[in-house]
Amino acid sequence: MEKQPLPADDDKTETVESEVDALTGENRPQGLAEPAARAGWNSKIEYFLAQVGFSVGLGNVWRFPYLCHKNGGGAFLLLYVLLLLVVGIPLFFLELAAGQAIRQGSIGVWKYISPKLAGIGYSSCVVCFFVALYYNVILAWSLFYLGNSFQYPLPWEQCPKQGNITVKECEMSSPTSYFWFRKALDTTDSIDEVGSFNTNMICCLLAAWTIVCLGMFKGIKSSVKVMYFSSIFPYVVLICFLVRGLLLEGAKEGIIFMFYPKLEKWGELQVWLQAATQVFFALGLGFGSIIAYSSYNPKNNNCHRDAFTVSFINFLTSVLASLVVFAVLGFHAKVKVDACVASNMKTLSELYPQGLVNQTFNSSDSSPVAPELYSSWFREYGKNLPANLTDCDLEKQMKEGVEGTGLAFIAFTEAMSHLPGSPFWSALFFLMLLNLGLSTMFGTMEGILAPLSDRFKTLAKNKTKLTIFSCIIGFIIGLIFTQRCGNYFVTMFDDYSATLPLIIVVVFECFSVSWLYGADRFLDDIELMLGWRPTIIYKYLWKYICLLAMVGLLGVTTIRTIIKRPTYTAWNQETASNSDLPYPDWALAVLALLILFAMMPVPVGLIHSFLQDRKKPSRDSEAGQYSIVNTDETPMADMSELDLRNGFANSVS
C-alpha cells in the first residue's frame, strides 16, 4: 500500500478544504490547518542533536549522580535500566511515532488522536512555559559564574575580609557557600522576605533570554546550528573532566563509593519511585518537545530505532556524568579528610603529654597519618576524647552537597578550586552547564512554539514575532526569580509546578492512544509508516504496564504532597547553614494555582468536545474512528477530515 504524505503539500489545498467541509458537514476550526510546506531536518544528525540535546540536561549532571549514590549505587543503575526498558522507551516511542505520523505539534497530535482530550497539548504548552521560566534562571546563574571564572585566584577560593577580620558568615560555612548565597544570590533567610532585586542576576537573565531568542529566531533552522556546538561540547568537557578526575588522588574511592551495589535497596518503595521519576523526567516525556521535533521527520523515518538510541545515549551520558562527579568529589573529600586528620593530629599532639591519648597511638610522630588508620583508631578510642575532635569520615564528606545547585555551585566548585589552573576548569565547567541548559531550553521553547504555530494560522505566519514575544514575556515574568528570595521560587517551580501536571499529561497520552484510539490501530499506523510492524509487546506495555506505572506514580506523588506539608531549603545567615522550612500558606496557594492552571485545558477541552458533539449529533468524534496515517486504500467513511483533504488534494493535482 502506497502511503500519501501527511499533511498535503499541494498549493490547491485551500480549494479542497471547502469541498471537505461540505462532505463532513462541519466548519473546520480556523486555526487547525497544516502549513503548505512544513519545515524539516536537513539531516538525521541534526535531528539526533536536537533530541539528545533536549533530553540530556542539567539533571544528568546533578540529579542522576545524587540519586544513584543515595539509592544503592550499582543496584539503582540496574533498576533504572529495567524501568527504562519497560516504561521509559515505550512511552518515548509512543510520542515519537505520534509526532511523526501526524506531523503536528502536541496540540494537533492529541486533537487528531482523541478530540475529547485535545486539551492535553495545551497543558503541555503551559508546563513548558513554567519550566522555561525557571530553567533560564539557572542559565543566568551559570553565566554569572562563567563571567567570574576569568579571575585568578577565583573569587570563591578564599573568604573575604573586612579590614583584617574574616567575614564571620564565610568563616562559619565555606568560601564557596558564602559566594553562592551572599555574592551570587544575596539570598534572604526565607521565601517570605521578598526583598529587593538582584541587579547582577537581572542582567544575566536578560543575557540568557537573548541567547535563547537568537538561537530560536528562525525556528529549527537556526537552533540546530547552535546545537552543533551546545549538544556536542558538553561531551568534550565531560571526557576532559573524566581524564583529569581519574588522575586525582581519591578519585578511585569516590567512584567505588558511588557504584558499589547495595541490592537490599530494592526492597524500599522510595527507591522504585525515584528511579521511575528520574526515567520520566530524563527523557522529557509530556513536554511536547519530543513530539515537536519528531514532527519534522519524514514519514518513513525509523522512530523505533530512534527511541532506543536516544534513550541509551541519555543513560550513558548520566553514567559518564556520574563518573566525573564522583571522581572529582572523591578528590574533594580526600582533601577535606586529610585537612581534618592534620587538624586533629595537631590537637592530639597537645593532649598527648597530658595522658589523654592512648599510648598505642603514636601521635607524636610528625609524619602524615593515613585517614584509614586515624578513623580506625578514633572508632576505638574516640569516646574518651574531647568533643572538638571528630572522626574524619570519607563517606560523610562524600554525602555533602551532592544534589542540585549544591553540587554545581558549591561542592563541585570547591573541588575545582583545588585543581591546578582552577580558572580554566571552572570556565570549562560552567560553559558546559550553559550549553547543557541551552539545548534543553531550545527543546522546551519548541514545545511551546511549534504546537501554537501549527494550531493558529496567524501565529504560523508570524513565528519570528511569536518567538521574540515569548522570550520577552518569559524575561518579564522571570524577574520574580531575580529577587533576593528568587532561588526559593526556582525550587518551588522545579519541585511542584511541572511534576504533577507532566505525570497527568503522560497518563492521558498513554490512555488516549492505548484505549481510546486503540493500541492495535496505533500499531497499524506505525506499520504503514515504517513498513514493518513493531512487536505486540508494545500493546500490553502501553495498555497496562506503562499506564499503571504512571497512575501509581501520580497517586503516590499526590498523596505525599497532600499528607506532608511541602518544605524548601533556606539559608540562615546567622548560623551560616541550611535549614528546611515549610512553605507559607500563600506559597501553597500559588503552588495550587500553578498546578490547576497547567491542568485546566484538559477538562476544558473535554467539555468543549462534549458540547460540540451535542450541537452536531451526527458527528462521530470518538477516538479510533479514523486512522492517523492515510493510505490510498482507506475507505472514505473511515477517513478523517485531514485524510479527505489529502485525498482531494492528490486527486486535483
PDB file of C-alpha atoms in Angstrom, residues 35 54 89 150 222 226 234 240 243 278 325 338 353 370 404 445 450 478 577 626:
ATOM      1  CA  PRO A  35       1.326  24.600   6.681  1.00  0.00           C
ATOM      2  CA  PHE A  54      16.761  18.264  24.777  1.00  0.00           C
ATOM      3  CA  ILE A  89      11.362   3.690  25.998  1.00  0.00           C
ATOM      4  CA  PHE A 150      38.182  34.554  34.434  1.00  0.00           C
ATOM      5  CA  SER A 222      18.677  28.490  13.446  1.00  0.00           C
ATOM      6  CA  VAL A 226      23.667  26.354  17.774  1.00  0.00           C
ATOM      7  CA  PRO A 234      29.314  19.065  26.944  1.00  0.00           C
ATOM      8  CA  CYS A 240      38.229  16.097  29.704  1.00  0.00           C
ATOM      9  CA  VAL A 243      40.518  12.062  32.283  1.00  0.00           C
ATOM     10  CA  GLN A 278      14.138  10.015  37.013  1.00  0.00           C
ATOM     11  CA  VAL A 325      31.158  13.957  39.508  1.00  0.00           C
ATOM     12  CA  ASP A 338      43.398  14.988  55.004  1.00  0.00           C
ATOM     13  CA  PRO A 353      51.607  14.923  77.241  1.00  0.00           C
ATOM     14  CA  ALA A 370      46.630   7.777  56.831  1.00  0.00           C
ATOM     15  CA  GLY A 404      21.126  20.056  42.552  1.00  0.00           C
ATOM     16  CA  MET A 445      10.644  26.512  23.634  1.00  0.00           C
ATOM     17  CA  ALA A 450       5.540  24.504  17.306  1.00  0.00           C
ATOM     18  CA  GLY A 478      11.176  35.601  35.154  1.00  0.00           C
ATOM     19  CA  SER A 577      23.845  26.853  57.361  1.00  0.00           C
ATOM     20  CA  TYR A 626     -10.098   7.452  11.831  1.00  0.00           C
TER      21      TYR A 626
END
